[in-house]
mmCIF file of C-alpha atoms in Angstrom:
data_model
loop_
_atom_site.group_PDB
_atom_site.id
_atom_site.type_symbol
_atom_site.label_atom_id
_atom_site.label_comp_id
_atom_site.label_asym_id
_atom_site.label_seq_id
_atom_site.Cartn_x
_atom_site.Cartn_y
_atom_site.Cartn_z
ATOM 1 C CA UNK F 688 0.000 0.000 0.000
ATOM 2 C CA UNK F 689 1.244 3.464 -0.845
ATOM 3 C CA UNK F 690 2.410 5.459 2.176
ATOM 4 C CA UNK F 691 0.926 8.905 2.522
ATOM 5 C CA UNK F 692 2.274 12.045 4.170
ATOM 6 C CA UNK F 693 0.072 14.997 5.048
ATOM 7 C CA UNK F 694 0.402 17.947 7.431
ATOM 8 C CA UNK F 695 -0.559 17.266 11.017
ATOM 9 C CA UNK F 696 -2.682 20.381 11.382
ATOM 10 C CA UNK F 697 -3.866 23.536 9.642
ATOM 11 C CA UNK F 698 -5.708 26.618 10.851
ATOM 12 C CA UNK F 699 -8.016 28.719 8.715
ATOM 13 C CA UNK F 700 -10.763 31.315 9.000
ATOM 14 C CA UNK F 701 -14.357 31.238 7.921
ATOM 15 C CA UNK F 702 -14.820 32.013 4.251
ATOM 16 C CA UNK F 703 -11.282 31.083 3.254
ATOM 17 C CA UNK F 704 -10.235 28.278 0.967
ATOM 18 C CA UNK F 705 -8.345 25.419 2.605
ATOM 19 C CA UNK F 706 -5.902 23.308 0.625
ATOM 20 C CA UNK F 707 -4.445 20.130 2.089
ATOM 21 C CA UNK F 708 -1.688 18.399 0.170
ATOM 22 C CA UNK F 709 -0.965 14.716 0.520
ATOM 23 C CA UNK F 710 2.267 13.123 -0.734
ATOM 24 C CA UNK F 711 2.189 9.548 -2.032
ATOM 25 C CA UNK F 712 5.417 8.987 -3.914
ATOM 26 C CA UNK F 713 5.001 5.227 -4.397
ATOM 27 C CA UNK F 714 1.454 5.267 -5.689
ATOM 28 C CA UNK F 715 0.716 2.284 -7.933
ATOM 29 C CA UNK F 716 -0.794 2.430 -11.399
ATOM 30 C CA UNK F 717 -4.186 1.139 -10.317
ATOM 31 C CA UNK F 718 -4.437 3.113 -7.083
ATOM 32 C CA UNK F 719 -7.144 5.668 -6.450
ATOM 33 C CA UNK F 720 -6.792 8.663 -4.118
ATOM 34 C CA UNK F 721 -9.576 9.091 -1.603
ATOM 35 C CA UNK F 722 -10.232 11.644 1.109
ATOM 36 C CA UNK F 723 -12.307 11.158 4.233
ATOM 37 C CA UNK F 724 -13.529 13.635 6.831
ATOM 38 C CA UNK F 725 -13.987 12.834 10.500
ATOM 39 C CA UNK F 726 -15.825 14.952 13.028
ATOM 40 C CA UNK F 727 -15.261 14.392 16.758
ATOM 41 C CA UNK F 728 -17.075 11.349 18.109
ATOM 42 C CA UNK F 729 -18.096 10.188 14.637
ATOM 43 C CA UNK F 730 -16.827 7.693 12.099
ATOM 44 C CA UNK F 731 -15.027 8.964 8.986
ATOM 45 C CA UNK F 732 -17.123 10.062 6.048
ATOM 46 C CA UNK F 733 -16.174 9.827 2.365
ATOM 47 C CA UNK F 734 -15.577 13.226 0.756
ATOM 48 C CA UNK F 735 -14.086 12.711 -2.681
ATOM 49 C CA UNK F 736 -12.116 10.299 -4.804
ATOM 50 C CA UNK F 737 -10.057 10.636 -7.947
ATOM 51 C CA UNK F 738 -7.548 8.941 -10.195
ATOM 52 C CA UNK F 739 -6.019 11.804 -12.169
ATOM 53 C CA UNK F 740 -6.492 15.496 -13.063
ATOM 54 C CA UNK F 741 -9.327 17.200 -11.239
ATOM 55 C CA UNK F 742 -12.487 15.998 -9.579
ATOM 56 C CA UNK F 743 -15.135 18.262 -8.104
ATOM 57 C CA UNK F 744 -18.288 17.587 -6.140
ATOM 58 C CA UNK F 745 -20.589 19.643 -3.967
ATOM 59 C CA UNK F 746 -18.209 19.445 -1.011
ATOM 60 C CA UNK F 747 -14.651 19.709 -2.348
ATOM 61 C CA UNK F 748 -12.262 19.550 -5.260
ATOM 62 C CA UNK F 749 -9.378 17.159 -5.681
ATOM 63 C CA UNK F 750 -6.376 18.107 -7.774
ATOM 64 C CA UNK F 751 -4.016 15.381 -8.949
ATOM 65 C CA UNK F 752 -0.937 16.272 -11.032
ATOM 66 C CA UNK F 753 0.141 14.164 -13.973
ATOM 67 C CA UNK F 754 2.757 12.187 -11.999
ATOM 68 C CA UNK F 755 0.145 11.372 -9.303
ATOM 69 C CA UNK F 756 2.781 11.535 -6.571
ATOM 70 C CA UNK F 757 0.725 14.036 -4.622
ATOM 71 C CA UNK F 758 -2.816 15.306 -4.437
ATOM 72 C CA UNK F 759 -4.502 18.383 -3.015
ATOM 73 C CA UNK F 760 -7.884 18.514 -1.363
ATOM 74 C CA UNK F 761 -9.475 21.936 -1.714
ATOM 75 C CA UNK F 762 -12.314 23.044 0.553
ATOM 76 C CA UNK F 763 -13.859 26.269 -0.768
ATOM 77 C CA UNK F 764 -15.112 28.942 1.633
ATOM 78 C CA UNK F 765 -14.890 26.904 4.813
ATOM 79 C CA UNK F 766 -17.222 27.388 7.726
ATOM 80 C CA UNK F 767 -16.870 26.517 11.415
ATOM 81 C CA UNK F 768 -18.585 23.206 10.713
ATOM 82 C CA UNK F 769 -15.689 22.147 8.472
ATOM 83 C CA UNK F 770 -13.476 21.792 11.541
ATOM 84 C CA UNK F 771 -12.507 18.131 11.384
ATOM 85 C CA UNK F 772 -9.715 15.685 10.654
ATOM 86 C CA UNK F 773 -9.112 14.951 6.977
ATOM 87 C CA UNK F 774 -7.526 11.693 5.866
ATOM 88 C CA UNK F 775 -5.847 10.951 2.552
ATOM 89 C CA UNK F 776 -5.912 7.304 1.466
ATOM 90 C CA UNK F 777 -4.121 5.706 -1.437
ATOM 91 C CA UNK F 778 -3.982 2.111 -2.497
ATOM 92 C CA UNK F 779 -7.534 1.032 -3.123
ATOM 93 C CA UNK F 780 -7.364 -1.807 -5.550
ATOM 94 C CA UNK F 781 -9.457 -1.872 -8.682
ATOM 95 C CA UNK F 782 -9.440 -5.633 -8.487
ATOM 96 C CA UNK F 783 -12.457 -6.829 -6.590
ATOM 97 C CA UNK F 784 -10.937 -10.161 -5.636
ATOM 98 C CA UNK F 785 -8.033 -8.519 -3.852
ATOM 99 C CA UNK F 786 -10.303 -6.964 -1.301
ATOM 100 C CA UNK F 787 -10.168 -3.320 -0.421
ATOM 101 C CA UNK F 788 -8.034 -2.931 2.650
ATOM 102 C CA UNK F 789 -8.344 0.630 3.863
ATOM 103 C CA UNK F 790 -5.420 1.939 5.884
ATOM 104 C CA UNK F 791 -5.553 5.392 7.441
ATOM 105 C CA UNK F 792 -2.634 7.597 8.382
ATOM 106 C CA UNK F 793 -2.751 10.263 11.075
ATOM 107 C CA UNK F 794 -4.755 12.750 9.035
ATOM 108 C CA UNK F 795 -4.731 16.559 9.010
ATOM 109 C CA UNK F 796 -6.554 18.357 11.799
ATOM 110 C CA UNK F 797 -8.219 21.444 10.308
ATOM 111 C CA UNK F 798 -9.410 24.142 12.680
ATOM 112 C CA UNK F 799 -11.655 26.834 11.226
ATOM 113 C CA UNK F 800 -11.761 29.994 13.307
ATOM 114 C CA UNK F 801 -14.438 32.695 13.277
ATOM 115 C CA UNK P 932 -31.537 2.594 5.238
ATOM 116 C CA UNK P 933 -29.381 2.303 8.361
ATOM 117 C CA UNK P 934 -25.951 1.842 6.721
ATOM 118 C CA UNK P 935 -23.503 0.422 9.267
ATOM 119 C CA UNK P 936 -24.816 -0.267 12.749
ATOM 120 C CA UNK P 937 -22.591 -0.987 15.726
ATOM 121 C CA UNK P 938 -23.602 -2.241 19.144
ATOM 122 C CA UNK P 939 -23.078 -1.377 21.893
ATOM 123 C CA UNK P 940 -22.262 2.330 21.708
ATOM 124 C CA UNK P 941 -20.556 2.391 25.093
ATOM 125 C CA UNK P 942 -19.031 -0.329 27.258
ATOM 126 C CA UNK P 943 -16.936 -0.514 30.396
ATOM 127 C CA UNK P 944 -15.083 -3.748 31.067
ATOM 128 C CA UNK P 945 -12.898 -4.959 33.856
ATOM 129 C CA UNK P 946 -9.455 -6.277 32.991
ATOM 130 C CA UNK P 947 -9.724 -9.900 31.946
ATOM 131 C CA UNK P 948 -13.372 -9.788 30.946
ATOM 132 C CA UNK P 949 -14.462 -10.721 27.454
ATOM 133 C CA UNK P 950 -16.957 -9.165 25.126
ATOM 134 C CA UNK P 951 -18.065 -9.085 21.511
ATOM 135 C CA UNK P 952 -18.642 -5.947 19.495
ATOM 136 C CA UNK P 953 -21.323 -6.373 16.883
ATOM 137 C CA UNK P 954 -21.464 -4.777 13.442
ATOM 138 C CA UNK P 955 -24.054 -5.105 10.706
ATOM 139 C CA UNK P 956 -24.404 -3.430 7.319
ATOM 140 C CA UNK P 957 -27.425 -3.344 5.039
ATOM 141 C CA UNK P 958 -25.713 -2.205 1.829
ATOM 142 C CA UNK P 959 -24.847 -5.692 0.540
ATOM 143 C CA UNK P 960 -21.136 -4.872 0.685
ATOM 144 C CA UNK P 961 -18.557 -7.591 0.345
ATOM 145 C CA UNK P 962 -15.802 -6.049 2.469
ATOM 146 C CA UNK P 963 -15.968 -5.194 6.147
ATOM 147 C CA UNK P 964 -13.397 -3.769 8.571
ATOM 148 C CA UNK P 965 -12.691 -3.171 12.230
ATOM 149 C CA UNK P 966 -10.590 -0.182 13.298
ATOM 150 C CA UNK P 967 -9.556 1.246 16.603
ATOM 151 C CA UNK P 968 -8.901 4.904 17.259
ATOM 152 C CA UNK P 969 -7.038 6.054 20.331
ATOM 153 C CA UNK P 970 -7.457 9.644 21.563
ATOM 154 C CA UNK P 971 -5.969 12.172 19.137
ATOM 155 C CA UNK P 972 -4.764 9.444 16.801
ATOM 156 C CA UNK P 973 -5.690 8.139 13.389
ATOM 157 C CA UNK P 974 -7.500 4.881 12.726
ATOM 158 C CA UNK P 975 -5.615 1.612 12.871
ATOM 159 C CA UNK P 976 -6.897 -1.463 11.113
ATOM 160 C CA UNK P 977 -7.440 -4.461 13.396
ATOM 161 C CA UNK P 978 -8.981 -7.044 11.064
ATOM 162 C CA UNK P 979 -10.801 -7.030 7.792
ATOM 163 C CA UNK P 980 -12.936 -9.353 5.745
ATOM 164 C CA UNK P 981 -12.643 -8.984 2.004
ATOM 165 C CA UNK P 982 -15.675 -11.189 1.438
ATOM 166 C CA UNK P 983 -17.980 -13.545 3.283
ATOM 167 C CA UNK P 984 -16.019 -16.484 4.639
ATOM 168 C CA UNK P 985 -12.626 -14.757 4.720
ATOM 169 C CA UNK P 986 -10.869 -12.706 7.366
ATOM 170 C CA UNK P 987 -7.365 -11.259 7.549
ATOM 171 C CA UNK P 988 -5.211 -9.438 10.049
ATOM 172 C CA UNK P 989 -4.634 -5.724 9.822
ATOM 173 C CA UNK P 990 -2.039 -3.580 11.567
ATOM 174 C CA UNK P 991 -2.940 -4.352 15.207
ATOM 175 C CA UNK P 992 -4.668 -7.768 15.480
ATOM 176 C CA UNK P 993 -3.154 -8.955 18.773
ATOM 177 C CA UNK P 994 -5.737 -9.480 21.507
ATOM 178 C CA UNK P 995 -8.676 -9.627 19.085
ATOM 179 C CA UNK P 996 -10.590 -12.206 17.103
ATOM 180 C CA UNK P 997 -13.223 -11.696 14.432
ATOM 181 C CA UNK P 998 -16.053 -13.624 12.869
ATOM 182 C CA UNK P 999 -17.707 -12.905 9.544
ATOM 183 C CA UNK P 1000 -21.023 -14.429 10.471
ATOM 184 C CA UNK P 1001 -22.626 -13.788 7.076
ATOM 185 C CA UNK P 1002 -22.441 -11.103 4.433
ATOM 186 C CA UNK P 1003 -24.136 -8.564 6.709
ATOM 187 C CA UNK P 1004 -22.408 -9.143 10.030
ATOM 188 C CA UNK P 1005 -18.808 -8.879 11.214
ATOM 189 C CA UNK P 1006 -18.085 -9.183 14.932
ATOM 190 C CA UNK P 1007 -14.994 -8.336 16.954
ATOM 191 C CA UNK P 1008 -14.203 -10.245 20.128
ATOM 192 C CA UNK P 1009 -11.922 -9.338 22.989
ATOM 193 C CA UNK P 1010 -11.181 -12.568 24.853
ATOM 194 C CA UNK P 1011 -9.384 -11.030 27.821
ATOM 195 C CA UNK P 1012 -9.652 -7.271 27.861
ATOM 196 C CA UNK P 1013 -6.665 -5.143 28.858
ATOM 197 C CA UNK P 1014 -6.465 -1.422 29.673
ATOM 198 C CA UNK P 1015 -4.408 -0.951 26.477
ATOM 199 C CA UNK P 1016 -7.545 -1.868 24.534
ATOM 200 C CA UNK P 1017 -9.364 1.213 25.789
ATOM 201 C CA UNK P 1018 -10.286 2.937 22.565
ATOM 202 C CA UNK P 1019 -13.067 3.823 20.160
ATOM 203 C CA UNK P 1020 -13.819 0.987 17.784
ATOM 204 C CA UNK P 1021 -15.216 1.620 14.322
ATOM 205 C CA UNK P 1022 -16.699 -0.867 11.924
ATOM 206 C CA UNK P 1023 -16.821 -0.094 8.215
ATOM 207 C CA UNK P 1024 -17.973 -1.696 4.988
ATOM 208 C CA UNK P 1025 -17.143 -1.069 1.366
ATOM 209 C CA UNK P 1026 -17.707 -2.270 -2.142
ATOM 210 C CA UNK P 1027 -16.263 -1.496 -5.500
ATOM 211 C CA UNK P 1028 -18.226 1.299 -7.075
ATOM 212 C CA UNK P 1029 -18.284 2.756 -10.537
ATOM 213 C CA UNK P 1030 -16.978 1.276 -13.708
ATOM 214 C CA UNK P 1031 -13.412 2.338 -13.019
ATOM 215 C CA UNK P 1032 -12.989 0.813 -9.593
ATOM 216 C CA UNK P 1033 -12.207 2.592 -6.386
ATOM 217 C CA UNK P 1034 -14.015 2.200 -3.127
ATOM 218 C CA UNK P 1035 -16.135 4.305 -0.835
ATOM 219 C CA UNK P 1036 -16.255 3.052 2.729
ATOM 220 C CA UNK P 1037 -19.119 3.608 5.132
ATOM 221 C CA UNK P 1038 -18.455 3.762 8.857
ATOM 222 C CA UNK P 1039 -20.537 3.078 11.895
ATOM 223 C CA UNK P 1040 -20.839 5.536 14.759
ATOM 224 C CA UNK P 1041 -18.312 3.731 16.896
ATOM 225 C CA UNK P 1042 -18.169 1.843 20.183
ATOM 226 C CA UNK P 1043 -16.443 3.588 23.068
ATOM 227 C CA UNK P 1044 -14.752 0.916 25.146
ATOM 228 C CA UNK P 1045 -13.086 1.528 28.483
ATOM 229 C CA UNK P 1046 -11.150 -1.227 30.209
ATOM 230 C CA UNK P 1047 -10.454 -0.603 33.884
#
């Protein structure tokens, strides 16, 4: 499984854009990049997933450069309720038979201030 | 549609006691997982089950056993609880989605276990 490195914590203010970069230098050809969000006392929640270039949904955007050795989660105009831990995961197999072992790193603790 | 349901939500055990954490999903997923999360830390994989009838060790399997009872249910058992097993335990399930692969996992609300 590809090892990921992301900042331990980030502070921001309401209305700002938050960008969290995750490094995954040994990403494999078939690996997807997935981000999860975890609020205190809750289980993680899927935010976004991508393979290459850019993916956008109603919550976030995910930017993946051509070499795929890093990715950036972008949260536009954050609010206080976006305060959470954000996890970057890499290494989800496309092959169903291999199973989909999900391994989390330490995540990035984002604090949004008023 | 309940998603992933864990029971109990809270539990206090004495050292040496045993208990089973229950997890059930109603999304017809093949893969299920058990994680533990210590205060201020990320999630660590204890065991997983890629499909019904199979289980495998994760990062921290010592002191735990699992049973994939059927496609819906995946239980985690502590045979002799120790204070080091005080943690929040999360169950999750996943399935391949989309034509290109990739996986979205769904998590339960967690079981807060304290071993005294």
